[in-house]
PDB file of C-alpha atoms in Angstrom:
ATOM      1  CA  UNK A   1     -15.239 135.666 -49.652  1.00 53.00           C
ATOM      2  CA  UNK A   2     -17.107 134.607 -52.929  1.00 65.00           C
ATOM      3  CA  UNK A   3     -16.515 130.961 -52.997  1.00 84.00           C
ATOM      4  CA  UNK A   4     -18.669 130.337 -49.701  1.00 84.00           C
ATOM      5  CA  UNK A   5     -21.707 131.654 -51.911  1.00 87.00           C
ATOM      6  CA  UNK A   6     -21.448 130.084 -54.856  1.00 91.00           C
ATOM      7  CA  UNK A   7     -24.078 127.199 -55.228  1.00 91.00           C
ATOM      8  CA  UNK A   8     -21.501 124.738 -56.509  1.00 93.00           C
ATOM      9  CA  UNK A   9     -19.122 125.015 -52.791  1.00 94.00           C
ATOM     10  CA  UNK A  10     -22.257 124.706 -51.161  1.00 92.00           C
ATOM     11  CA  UNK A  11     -23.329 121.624 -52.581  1.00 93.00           C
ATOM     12  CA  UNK A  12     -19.443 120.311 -52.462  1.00 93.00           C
ATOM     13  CA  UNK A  13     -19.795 121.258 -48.875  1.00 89.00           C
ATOM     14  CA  UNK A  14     -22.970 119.308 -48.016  1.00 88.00           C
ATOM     15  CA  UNK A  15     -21.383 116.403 -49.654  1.00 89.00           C
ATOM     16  CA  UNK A  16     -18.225 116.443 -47.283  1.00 82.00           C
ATOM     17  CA  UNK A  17     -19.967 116.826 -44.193  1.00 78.00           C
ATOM     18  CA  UNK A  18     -22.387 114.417 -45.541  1.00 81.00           C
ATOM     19  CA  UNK A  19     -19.802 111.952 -45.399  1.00 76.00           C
ATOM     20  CA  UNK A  20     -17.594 113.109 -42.711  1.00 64.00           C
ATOM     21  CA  UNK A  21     -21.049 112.942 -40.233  1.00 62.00           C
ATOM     22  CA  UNK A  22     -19.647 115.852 -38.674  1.00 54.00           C
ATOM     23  CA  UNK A  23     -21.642 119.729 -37.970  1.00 52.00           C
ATOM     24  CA  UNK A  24     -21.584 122.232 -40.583  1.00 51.00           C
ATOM     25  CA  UNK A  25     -19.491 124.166 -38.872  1.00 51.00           C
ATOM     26  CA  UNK A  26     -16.976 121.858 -38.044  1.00 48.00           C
ATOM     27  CA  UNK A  27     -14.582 123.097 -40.834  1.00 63.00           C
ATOM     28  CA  UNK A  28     -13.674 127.189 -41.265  1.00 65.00           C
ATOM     29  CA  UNK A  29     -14.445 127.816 -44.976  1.00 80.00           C
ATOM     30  CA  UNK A  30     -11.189 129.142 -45.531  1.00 78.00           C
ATOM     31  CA  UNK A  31      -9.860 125.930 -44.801  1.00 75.00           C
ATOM     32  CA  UNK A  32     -12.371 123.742 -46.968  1.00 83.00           C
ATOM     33  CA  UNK A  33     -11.813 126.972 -50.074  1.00 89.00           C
ATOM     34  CA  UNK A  34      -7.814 126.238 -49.892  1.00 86.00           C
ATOM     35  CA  UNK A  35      -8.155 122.214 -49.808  1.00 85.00           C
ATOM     36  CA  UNK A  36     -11.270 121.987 -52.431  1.00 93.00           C
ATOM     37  CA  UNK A  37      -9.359 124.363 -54.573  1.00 93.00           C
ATOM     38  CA  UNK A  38      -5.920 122.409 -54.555  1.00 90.00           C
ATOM     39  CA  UNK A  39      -7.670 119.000 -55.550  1.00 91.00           C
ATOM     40  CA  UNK A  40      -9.553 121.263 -58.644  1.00 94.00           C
ATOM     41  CA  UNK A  41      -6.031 122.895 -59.822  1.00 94.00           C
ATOM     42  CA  UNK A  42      -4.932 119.892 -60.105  1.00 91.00           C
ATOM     43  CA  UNK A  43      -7.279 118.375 -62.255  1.00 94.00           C
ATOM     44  CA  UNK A  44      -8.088 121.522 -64.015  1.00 95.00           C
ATOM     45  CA  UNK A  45     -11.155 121.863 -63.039  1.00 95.00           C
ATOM     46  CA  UNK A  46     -11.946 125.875 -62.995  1.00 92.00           C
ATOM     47  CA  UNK A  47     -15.721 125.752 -61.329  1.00 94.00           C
ATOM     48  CA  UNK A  48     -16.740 124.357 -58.203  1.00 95.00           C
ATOM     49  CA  UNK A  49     -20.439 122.854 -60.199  1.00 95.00           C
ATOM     50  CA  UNK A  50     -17.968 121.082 -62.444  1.00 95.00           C
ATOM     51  CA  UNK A  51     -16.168 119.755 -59.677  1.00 96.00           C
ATOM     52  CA  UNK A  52     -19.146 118.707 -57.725  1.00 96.00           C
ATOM     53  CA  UNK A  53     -20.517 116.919 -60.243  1.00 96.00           C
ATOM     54  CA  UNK A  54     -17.310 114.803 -60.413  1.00 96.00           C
ATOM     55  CA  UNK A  55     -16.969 113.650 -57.204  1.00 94.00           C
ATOM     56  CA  UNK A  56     -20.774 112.754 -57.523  1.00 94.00           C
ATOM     57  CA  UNK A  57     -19.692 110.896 -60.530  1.00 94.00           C
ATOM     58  CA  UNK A  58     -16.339 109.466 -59.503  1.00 92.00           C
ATOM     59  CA  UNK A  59     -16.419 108.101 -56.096  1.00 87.00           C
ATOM     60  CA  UNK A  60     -12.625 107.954 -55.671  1.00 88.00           C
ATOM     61  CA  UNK A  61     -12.302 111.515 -56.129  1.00 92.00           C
ATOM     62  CA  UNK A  62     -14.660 112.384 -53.175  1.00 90.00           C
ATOM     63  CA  UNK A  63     -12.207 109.283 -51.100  1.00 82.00           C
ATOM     64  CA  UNK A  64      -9.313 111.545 -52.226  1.00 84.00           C
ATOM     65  CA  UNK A  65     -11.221 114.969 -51.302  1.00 87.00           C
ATOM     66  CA  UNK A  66     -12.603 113.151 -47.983  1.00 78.00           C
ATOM     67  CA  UNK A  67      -8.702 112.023 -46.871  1.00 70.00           C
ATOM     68  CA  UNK A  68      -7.280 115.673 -47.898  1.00 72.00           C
ATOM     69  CA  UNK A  69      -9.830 117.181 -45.803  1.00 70.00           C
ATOM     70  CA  UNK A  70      -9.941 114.575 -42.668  1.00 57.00           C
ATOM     71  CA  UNK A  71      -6.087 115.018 -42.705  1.00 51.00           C
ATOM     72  CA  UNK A  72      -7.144 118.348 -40.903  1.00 46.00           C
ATOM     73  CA  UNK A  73      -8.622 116.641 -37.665  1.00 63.00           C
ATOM     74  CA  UNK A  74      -7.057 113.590 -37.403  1.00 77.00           C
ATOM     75  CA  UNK A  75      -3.352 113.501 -37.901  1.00 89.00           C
ATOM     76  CA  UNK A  76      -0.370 111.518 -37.133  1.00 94.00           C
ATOM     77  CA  UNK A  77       0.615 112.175 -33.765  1.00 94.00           C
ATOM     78  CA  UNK A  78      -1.546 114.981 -33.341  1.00 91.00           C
ATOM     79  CA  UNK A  79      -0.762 117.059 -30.478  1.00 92.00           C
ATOM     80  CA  UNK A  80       2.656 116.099 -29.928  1.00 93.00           C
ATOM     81  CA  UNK A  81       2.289 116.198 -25.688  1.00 95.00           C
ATOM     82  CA  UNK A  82      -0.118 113.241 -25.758  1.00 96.00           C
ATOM     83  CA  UNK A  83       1.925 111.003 -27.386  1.00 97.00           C
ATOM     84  CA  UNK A  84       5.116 112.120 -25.577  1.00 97.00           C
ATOM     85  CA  UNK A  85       3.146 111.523 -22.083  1.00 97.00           C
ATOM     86  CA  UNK A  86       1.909 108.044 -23.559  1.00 97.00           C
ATOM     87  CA  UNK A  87       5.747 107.313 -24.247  1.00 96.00           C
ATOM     88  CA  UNK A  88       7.618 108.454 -20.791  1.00 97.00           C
ATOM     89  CA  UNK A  89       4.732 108.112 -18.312  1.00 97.00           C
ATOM     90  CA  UNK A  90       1.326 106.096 -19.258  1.00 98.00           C
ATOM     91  CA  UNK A  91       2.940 102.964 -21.026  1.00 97.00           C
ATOM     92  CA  UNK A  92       5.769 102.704 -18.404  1.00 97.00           C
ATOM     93  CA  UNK A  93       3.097 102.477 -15.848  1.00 97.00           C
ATOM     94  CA  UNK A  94       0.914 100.164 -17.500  1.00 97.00           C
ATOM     95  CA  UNK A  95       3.509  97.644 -18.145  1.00 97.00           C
ATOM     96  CA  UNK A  96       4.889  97.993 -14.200  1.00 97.00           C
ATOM     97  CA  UNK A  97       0.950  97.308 -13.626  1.00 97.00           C
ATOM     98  CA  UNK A  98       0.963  94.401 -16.027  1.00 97.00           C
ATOM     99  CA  UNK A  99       3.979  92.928 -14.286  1.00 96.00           C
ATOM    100  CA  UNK A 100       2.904  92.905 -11.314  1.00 97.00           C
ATOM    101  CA  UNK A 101      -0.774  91.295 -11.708  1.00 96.00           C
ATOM    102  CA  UNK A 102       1.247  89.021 -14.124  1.00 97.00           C
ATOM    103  CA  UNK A 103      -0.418  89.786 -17.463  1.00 97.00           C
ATOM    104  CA  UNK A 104       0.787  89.886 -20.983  1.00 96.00           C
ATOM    105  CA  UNK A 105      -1.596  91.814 -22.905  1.00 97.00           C
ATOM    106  CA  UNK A 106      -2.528  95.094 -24.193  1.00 98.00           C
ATOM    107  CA  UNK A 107      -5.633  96.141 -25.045  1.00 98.00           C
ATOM    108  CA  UNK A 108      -6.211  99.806 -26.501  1.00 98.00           C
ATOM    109  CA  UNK A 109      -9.039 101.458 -28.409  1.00 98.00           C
ATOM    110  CA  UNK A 110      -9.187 104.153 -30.428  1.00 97.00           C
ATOM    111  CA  UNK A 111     -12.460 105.470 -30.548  1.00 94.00           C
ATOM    112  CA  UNK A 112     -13.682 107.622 -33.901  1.00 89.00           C
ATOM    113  CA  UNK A 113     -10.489 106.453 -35.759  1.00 93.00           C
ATOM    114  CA  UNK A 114     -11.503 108.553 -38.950  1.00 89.00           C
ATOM    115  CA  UNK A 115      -8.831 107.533 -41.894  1.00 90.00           C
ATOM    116  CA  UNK A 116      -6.597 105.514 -38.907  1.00 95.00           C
ATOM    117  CA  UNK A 117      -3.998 107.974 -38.535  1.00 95.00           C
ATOM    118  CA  UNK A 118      -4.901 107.608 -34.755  1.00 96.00           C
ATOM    119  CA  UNK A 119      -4.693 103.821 -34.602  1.00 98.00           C
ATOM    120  CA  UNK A 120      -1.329 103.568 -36.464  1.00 98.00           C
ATOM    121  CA  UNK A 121       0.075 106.420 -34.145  1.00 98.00           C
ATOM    122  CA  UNK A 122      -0.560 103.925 -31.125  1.00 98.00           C
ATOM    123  CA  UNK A 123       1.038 101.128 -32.603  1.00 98.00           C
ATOM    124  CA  UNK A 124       4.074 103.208 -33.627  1.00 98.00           C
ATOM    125  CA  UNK A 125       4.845 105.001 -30.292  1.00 98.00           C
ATOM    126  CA  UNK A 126       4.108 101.246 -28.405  1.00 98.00           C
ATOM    127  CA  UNK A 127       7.156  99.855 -31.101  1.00 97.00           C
ATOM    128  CA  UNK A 128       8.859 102.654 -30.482  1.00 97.00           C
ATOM    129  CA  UNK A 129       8.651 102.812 -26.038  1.00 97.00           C
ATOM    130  CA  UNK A 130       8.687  99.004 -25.999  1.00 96.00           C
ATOM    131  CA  UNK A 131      11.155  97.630 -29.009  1.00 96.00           C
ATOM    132  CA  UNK A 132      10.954  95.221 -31.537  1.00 94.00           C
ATOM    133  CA  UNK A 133       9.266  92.551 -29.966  1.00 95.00           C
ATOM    134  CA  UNK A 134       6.722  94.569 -27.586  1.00 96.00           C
ATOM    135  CA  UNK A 135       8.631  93.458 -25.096  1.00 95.00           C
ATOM    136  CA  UNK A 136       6.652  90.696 -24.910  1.00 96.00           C
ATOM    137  CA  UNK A 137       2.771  92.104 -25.104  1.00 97.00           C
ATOM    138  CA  UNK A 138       0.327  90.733 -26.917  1.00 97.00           C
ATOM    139  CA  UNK A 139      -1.048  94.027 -28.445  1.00 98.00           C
ATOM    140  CA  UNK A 140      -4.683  94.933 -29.703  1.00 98.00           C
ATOM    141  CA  UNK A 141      -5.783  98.016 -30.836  1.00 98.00           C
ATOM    142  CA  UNK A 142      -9.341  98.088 -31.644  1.00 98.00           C
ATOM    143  CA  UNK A 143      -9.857 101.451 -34.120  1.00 98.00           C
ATOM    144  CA  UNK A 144     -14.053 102.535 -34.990  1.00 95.00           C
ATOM    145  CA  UNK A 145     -15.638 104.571 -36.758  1.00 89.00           C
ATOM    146  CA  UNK A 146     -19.323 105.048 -37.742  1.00 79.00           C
ATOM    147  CA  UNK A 147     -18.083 106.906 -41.287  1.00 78.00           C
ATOM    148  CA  UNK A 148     -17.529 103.293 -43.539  1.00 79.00           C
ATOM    149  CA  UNK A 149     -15.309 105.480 -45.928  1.00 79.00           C
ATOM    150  CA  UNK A 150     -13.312 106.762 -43.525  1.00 85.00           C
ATOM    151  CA  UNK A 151     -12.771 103.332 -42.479  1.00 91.00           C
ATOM    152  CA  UNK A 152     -11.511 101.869 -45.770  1.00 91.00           C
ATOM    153  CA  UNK A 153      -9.004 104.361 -46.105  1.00 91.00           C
ATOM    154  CA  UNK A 154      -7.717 103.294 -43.161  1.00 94.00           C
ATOM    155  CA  UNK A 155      -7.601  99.814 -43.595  1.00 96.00           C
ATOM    156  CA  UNK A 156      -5.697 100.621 -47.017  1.00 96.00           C
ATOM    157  CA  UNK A 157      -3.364 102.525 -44.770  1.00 96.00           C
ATOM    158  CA  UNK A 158      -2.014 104.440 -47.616  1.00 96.00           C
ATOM    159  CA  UNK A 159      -0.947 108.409 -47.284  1.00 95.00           C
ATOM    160  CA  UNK A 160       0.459 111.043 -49.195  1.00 93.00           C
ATOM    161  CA  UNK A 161       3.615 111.612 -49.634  1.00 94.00           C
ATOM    162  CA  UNK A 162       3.197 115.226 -48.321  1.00 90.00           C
ATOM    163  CA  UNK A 163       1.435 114.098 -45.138  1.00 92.00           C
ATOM    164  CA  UNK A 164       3.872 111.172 -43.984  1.00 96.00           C
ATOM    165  CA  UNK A 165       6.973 113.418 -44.510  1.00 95.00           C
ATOM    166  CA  UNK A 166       5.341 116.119 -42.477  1.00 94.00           C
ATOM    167  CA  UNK A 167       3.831 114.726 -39.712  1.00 95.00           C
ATOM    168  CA  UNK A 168       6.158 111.757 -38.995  1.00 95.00           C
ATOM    169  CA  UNK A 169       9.366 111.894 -37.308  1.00 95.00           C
ATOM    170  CA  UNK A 170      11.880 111.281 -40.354  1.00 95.00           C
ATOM    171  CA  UNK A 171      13.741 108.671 -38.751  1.00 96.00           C
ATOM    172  CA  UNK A 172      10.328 106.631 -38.090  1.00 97.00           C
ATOM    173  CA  UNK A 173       9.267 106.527 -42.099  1.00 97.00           C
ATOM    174  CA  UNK A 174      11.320 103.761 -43.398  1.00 97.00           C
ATOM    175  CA  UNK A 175      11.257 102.207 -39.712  1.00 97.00           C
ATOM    176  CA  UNK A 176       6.724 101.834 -40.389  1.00 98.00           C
ATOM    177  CA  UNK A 177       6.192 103.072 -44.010  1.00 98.00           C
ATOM    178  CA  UNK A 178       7.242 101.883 -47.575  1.00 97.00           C
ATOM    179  CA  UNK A 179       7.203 103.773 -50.256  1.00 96.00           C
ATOM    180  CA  UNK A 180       4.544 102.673 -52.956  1.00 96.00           C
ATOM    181  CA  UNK A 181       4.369 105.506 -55.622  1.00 93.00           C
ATOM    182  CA  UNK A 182       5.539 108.953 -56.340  1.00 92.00           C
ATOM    183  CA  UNK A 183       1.867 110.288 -54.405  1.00 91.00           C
ATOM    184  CA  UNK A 184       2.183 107.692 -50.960  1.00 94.00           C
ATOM    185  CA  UNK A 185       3.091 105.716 -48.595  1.00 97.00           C
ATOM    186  CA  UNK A 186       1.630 102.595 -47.116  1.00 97.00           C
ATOM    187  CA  UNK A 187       1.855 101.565 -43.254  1.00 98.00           C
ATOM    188  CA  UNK A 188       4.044  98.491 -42.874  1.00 97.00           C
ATOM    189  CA  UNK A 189       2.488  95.118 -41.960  1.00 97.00           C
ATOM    190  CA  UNK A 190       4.033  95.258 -38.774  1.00 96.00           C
ATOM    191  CA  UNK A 191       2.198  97.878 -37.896  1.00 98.00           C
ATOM    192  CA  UNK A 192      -1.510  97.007 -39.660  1.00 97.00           C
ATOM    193  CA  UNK A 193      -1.145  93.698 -37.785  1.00 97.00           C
ATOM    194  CA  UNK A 194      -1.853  95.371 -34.027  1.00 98.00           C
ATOM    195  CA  UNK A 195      -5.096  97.830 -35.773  1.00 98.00           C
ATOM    196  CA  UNK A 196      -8.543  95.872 -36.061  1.00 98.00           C
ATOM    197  CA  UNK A 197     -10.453  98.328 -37.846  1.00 98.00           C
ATOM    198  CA  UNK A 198     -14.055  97.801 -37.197  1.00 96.00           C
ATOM    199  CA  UNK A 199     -17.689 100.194 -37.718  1.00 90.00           C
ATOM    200  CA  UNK A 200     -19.105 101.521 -34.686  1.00 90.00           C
ATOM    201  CA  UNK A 201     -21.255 103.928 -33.595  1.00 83.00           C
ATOM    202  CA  UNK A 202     -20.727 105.943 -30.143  1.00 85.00           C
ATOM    203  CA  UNK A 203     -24.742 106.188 -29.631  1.00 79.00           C
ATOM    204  CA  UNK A 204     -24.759 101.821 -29.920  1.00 85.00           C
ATOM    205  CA  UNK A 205     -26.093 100.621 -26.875  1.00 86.00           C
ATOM    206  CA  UNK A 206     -23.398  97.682 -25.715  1.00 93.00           C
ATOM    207  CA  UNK A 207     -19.952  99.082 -26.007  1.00 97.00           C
ATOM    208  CA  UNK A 208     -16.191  96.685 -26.038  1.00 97.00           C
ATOM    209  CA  UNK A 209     -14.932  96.008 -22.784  1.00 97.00           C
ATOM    210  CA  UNK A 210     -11.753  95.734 -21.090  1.00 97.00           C
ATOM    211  CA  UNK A 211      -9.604  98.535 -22.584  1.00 98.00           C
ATOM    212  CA  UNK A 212      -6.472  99.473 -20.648  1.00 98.00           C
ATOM    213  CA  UNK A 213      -6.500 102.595 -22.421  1.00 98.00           C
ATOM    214  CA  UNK A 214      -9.390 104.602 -24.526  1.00 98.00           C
ATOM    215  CA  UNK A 215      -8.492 107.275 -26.836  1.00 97.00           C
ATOM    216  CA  UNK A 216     -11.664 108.933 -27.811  1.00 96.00           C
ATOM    217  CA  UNK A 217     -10.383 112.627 -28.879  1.00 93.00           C
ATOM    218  CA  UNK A 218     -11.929 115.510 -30.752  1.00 85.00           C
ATOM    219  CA  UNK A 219     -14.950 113.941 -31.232  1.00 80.00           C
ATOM    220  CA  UNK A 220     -17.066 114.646 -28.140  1.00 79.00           C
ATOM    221  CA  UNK A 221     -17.166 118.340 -28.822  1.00 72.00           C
ATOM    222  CA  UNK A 222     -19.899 118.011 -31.478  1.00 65.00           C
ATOM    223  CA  UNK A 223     -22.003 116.056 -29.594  1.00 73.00           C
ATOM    224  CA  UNK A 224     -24.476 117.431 -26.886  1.00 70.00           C
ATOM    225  CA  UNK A 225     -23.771 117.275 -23.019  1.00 76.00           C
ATOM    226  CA  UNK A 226     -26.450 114.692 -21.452  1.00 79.00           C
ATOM    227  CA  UNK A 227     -25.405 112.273 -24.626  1.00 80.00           C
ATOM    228  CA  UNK A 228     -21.826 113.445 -24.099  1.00 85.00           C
ATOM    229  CA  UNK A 229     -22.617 112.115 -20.061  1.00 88.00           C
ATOM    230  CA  UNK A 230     -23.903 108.564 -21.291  1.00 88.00           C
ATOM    231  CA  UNK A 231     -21.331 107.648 -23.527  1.00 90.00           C
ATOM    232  CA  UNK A 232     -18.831 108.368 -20.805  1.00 94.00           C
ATOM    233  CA  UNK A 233     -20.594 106.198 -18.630  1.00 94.00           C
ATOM    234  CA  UNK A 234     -19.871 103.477 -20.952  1.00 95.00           C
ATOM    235  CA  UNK A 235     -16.782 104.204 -21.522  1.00 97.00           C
ATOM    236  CA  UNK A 236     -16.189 103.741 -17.728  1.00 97.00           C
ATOM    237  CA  UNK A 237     -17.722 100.132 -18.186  1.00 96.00           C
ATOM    238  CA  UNK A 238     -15.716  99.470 -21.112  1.00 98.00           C
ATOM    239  CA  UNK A 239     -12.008 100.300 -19.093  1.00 98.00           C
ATOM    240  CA  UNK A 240     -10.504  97.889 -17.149  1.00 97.00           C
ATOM    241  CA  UNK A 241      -9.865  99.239 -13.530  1.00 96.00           C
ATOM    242  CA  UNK A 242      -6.851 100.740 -13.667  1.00 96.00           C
ATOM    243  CA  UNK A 243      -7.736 102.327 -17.399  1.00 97.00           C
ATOM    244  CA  UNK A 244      -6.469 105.308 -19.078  1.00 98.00           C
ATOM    245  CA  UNK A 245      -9.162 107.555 -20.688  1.00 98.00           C
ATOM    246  CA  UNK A 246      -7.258 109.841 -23.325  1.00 97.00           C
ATOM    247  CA  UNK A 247      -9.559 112.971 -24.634  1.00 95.00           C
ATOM    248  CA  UNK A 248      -9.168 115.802 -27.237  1.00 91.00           C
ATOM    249  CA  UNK A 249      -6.485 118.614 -25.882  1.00 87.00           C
ATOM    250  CA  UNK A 250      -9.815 121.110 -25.975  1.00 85.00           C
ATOM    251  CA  UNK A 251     -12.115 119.018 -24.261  1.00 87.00           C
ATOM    252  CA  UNK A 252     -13.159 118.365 -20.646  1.00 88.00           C
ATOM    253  CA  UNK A 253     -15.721 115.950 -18.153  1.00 90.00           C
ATOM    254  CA  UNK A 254     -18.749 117.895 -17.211  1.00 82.00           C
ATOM    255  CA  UNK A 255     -21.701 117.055 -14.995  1.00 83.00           C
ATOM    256  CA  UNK A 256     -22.404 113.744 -13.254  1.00 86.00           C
ATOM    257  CA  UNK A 257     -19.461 112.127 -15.875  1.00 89.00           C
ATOM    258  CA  UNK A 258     -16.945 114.562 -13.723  1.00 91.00           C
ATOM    259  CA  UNK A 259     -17.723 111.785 -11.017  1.00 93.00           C
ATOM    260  CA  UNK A 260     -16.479 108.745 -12.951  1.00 95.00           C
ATOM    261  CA  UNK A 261     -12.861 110.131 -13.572  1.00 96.00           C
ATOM    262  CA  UNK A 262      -9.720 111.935 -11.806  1.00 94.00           C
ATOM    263  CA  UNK A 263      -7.580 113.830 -13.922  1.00 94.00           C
ATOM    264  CA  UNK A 264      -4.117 111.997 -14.360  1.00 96.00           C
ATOM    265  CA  UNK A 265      -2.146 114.345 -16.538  1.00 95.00           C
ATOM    266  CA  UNK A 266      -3.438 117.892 -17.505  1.00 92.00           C
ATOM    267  CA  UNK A 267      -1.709 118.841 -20.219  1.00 93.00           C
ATOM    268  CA  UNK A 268      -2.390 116.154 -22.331  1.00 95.00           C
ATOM    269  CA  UNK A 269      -5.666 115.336 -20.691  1.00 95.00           C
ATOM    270  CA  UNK A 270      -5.858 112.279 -19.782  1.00 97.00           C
ATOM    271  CA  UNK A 271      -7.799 110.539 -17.096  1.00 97.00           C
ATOM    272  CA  UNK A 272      -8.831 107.669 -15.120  1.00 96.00           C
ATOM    273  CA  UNK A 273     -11.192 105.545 -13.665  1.00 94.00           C
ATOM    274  CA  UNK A 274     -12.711 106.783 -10.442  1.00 92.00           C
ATOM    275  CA  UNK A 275     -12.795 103.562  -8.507  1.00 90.00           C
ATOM    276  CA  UNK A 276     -14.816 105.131  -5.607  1.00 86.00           C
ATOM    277  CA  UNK A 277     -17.827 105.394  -8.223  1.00 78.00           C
ATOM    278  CA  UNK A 278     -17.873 101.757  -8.122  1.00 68.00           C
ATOM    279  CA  UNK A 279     -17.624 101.104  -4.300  1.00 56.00           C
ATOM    280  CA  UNK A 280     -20.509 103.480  -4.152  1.00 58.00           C
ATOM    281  CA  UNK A 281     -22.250 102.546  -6.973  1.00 57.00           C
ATOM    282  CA  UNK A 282     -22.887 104.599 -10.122  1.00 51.00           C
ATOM    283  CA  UNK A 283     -26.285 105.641 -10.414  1.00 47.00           C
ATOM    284  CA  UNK A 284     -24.935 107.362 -14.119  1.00 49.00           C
ATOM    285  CA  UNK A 285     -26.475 105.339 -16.444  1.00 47.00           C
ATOM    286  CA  UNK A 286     -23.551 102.682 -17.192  1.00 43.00           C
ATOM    287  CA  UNK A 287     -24.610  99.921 -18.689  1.00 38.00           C
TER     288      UNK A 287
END
């Protein structure tokens, strides 16, 4: 394929993953080709130099290139399983669990939210497995990210058309989205009003604390094993007891993390806290 040598993609390419902090080869080229090439058909824009030197020029074109890329990894309900094992069998146990010790509050994070879709899938699914009123929660979701772009999109919470009407349910759209132009849609207030969106990097030192559930997916692939082992050791810390730990449908616990968590549900991996780790003491590194 041409394009991937021509000095223009390359530098377009840079860019991206320059602002995406993610590997070089976290993206197939024909991928990044077909998405780079849409956004320059429709501006008319016939060589990649041209277009490079707009979206070094014009920072809301590289927002709108950065969202129609990102849109690749981090979707609305992505990986339908997870959220349909959040909805029948993690929430209804968490809330028997919060019954019982008496509590009335929720506390999730979404770890490397990217544009939000993530966070705003959360607070959908809890409207949607608990009603209207959250059956009485008090409901936080905490959503980081280190990328400060990615993070502004998301606290616009605004979509394109194309995305929303593919990747959510059609019933749910006018139920969590209005309509603001021909090109999106914007997440209802409802919904913004359970995501704090905040910058965070998963290499900081002190980490938030008492989660019920973590979702930290398709992020810890890029990163190498004995770092991979210390952040899990603070995510440990940072789950309550009887936490949820929710990875990436391709990604497992290896080494001395293994220790720290029992697999709870396979398919959609998800796991929790290893409570004998504690009796015993850790000796991983936890902070």
């Amino acid at each position: 394929m041409m394009d991937v040598k021509d000095p223009g993609y390359i530098r377009i390419k840079r860019e991206l993953f320059r602002h995406l902090k993610v590997s070089s080869d976290a993206y197939k080229d024909t991928y990044l080709v077909r998405r780079i090439r849409a956004r320059m058909r429709k501006l008319g824009i016939a060589s990649y130099t041209e277009y490079y030197r707009l979206i070094k020029a014009n920072r809301s074109e590289l927002d709108e290139l950065l969202l129609t890329v990102a849109i690749n990894v981090t979707e609305f309900f992505r990986d339908p399983v997870v959220w349909k094992t959040l909805e029948k069998k993690i929430l209804p146990e968490l809330v028997e669990y919060k019954r019982e010790i008496h509590s009335s509050s929720l506390k999730i994070w979404s770890a490397a939210c990217s544009t939000g879709q993530e966070p705003y899938s959360i607070a959908m699914t809890l409207y949607e497995t608990l009603g209207e009123n959250l059956d009485g929660f008090r409901v936080s979701i905490l959503a980081t990210d280190i990328d400060r772009e990615a993070l502004s999109v998301a606290m616009k919470g605004e979509y394109p058309v194309d995305v929303i009407e593919k990747q959510i349910p059609k019933s749910m759209i006018p139920k969590y989205f209005t309509r603001v132009s021909d090109e999106r849609y914007r997440v209802s207030p409802k919904i913004k009003r359970l995501v704090k969106f905040r910058q965070f990097n998963l290499f900081s030192t002190t980490y938030p604390k008492g989660f019920d559930i973590i979702f930290i997916r398709n992020v810890l692939i890029y990163i190498k094993r004995d770092a991979q082992e210390e952040i899990f050791a603070k995510l440990y810390d940072s789950l309550e007891d009887h936490g949820y730990l929710v990875l990436g449908k391709t990604e497992t616990i290896l080494g001395n993390a293994a220790k720290m968590f029992r697999l709870h549900d396979l398919v959609a991996r998800i796991y929790r806290k290893n409570l004998e780790v504690k009796k015993h003491g850790k000796g991983f590194g936890g902070g």
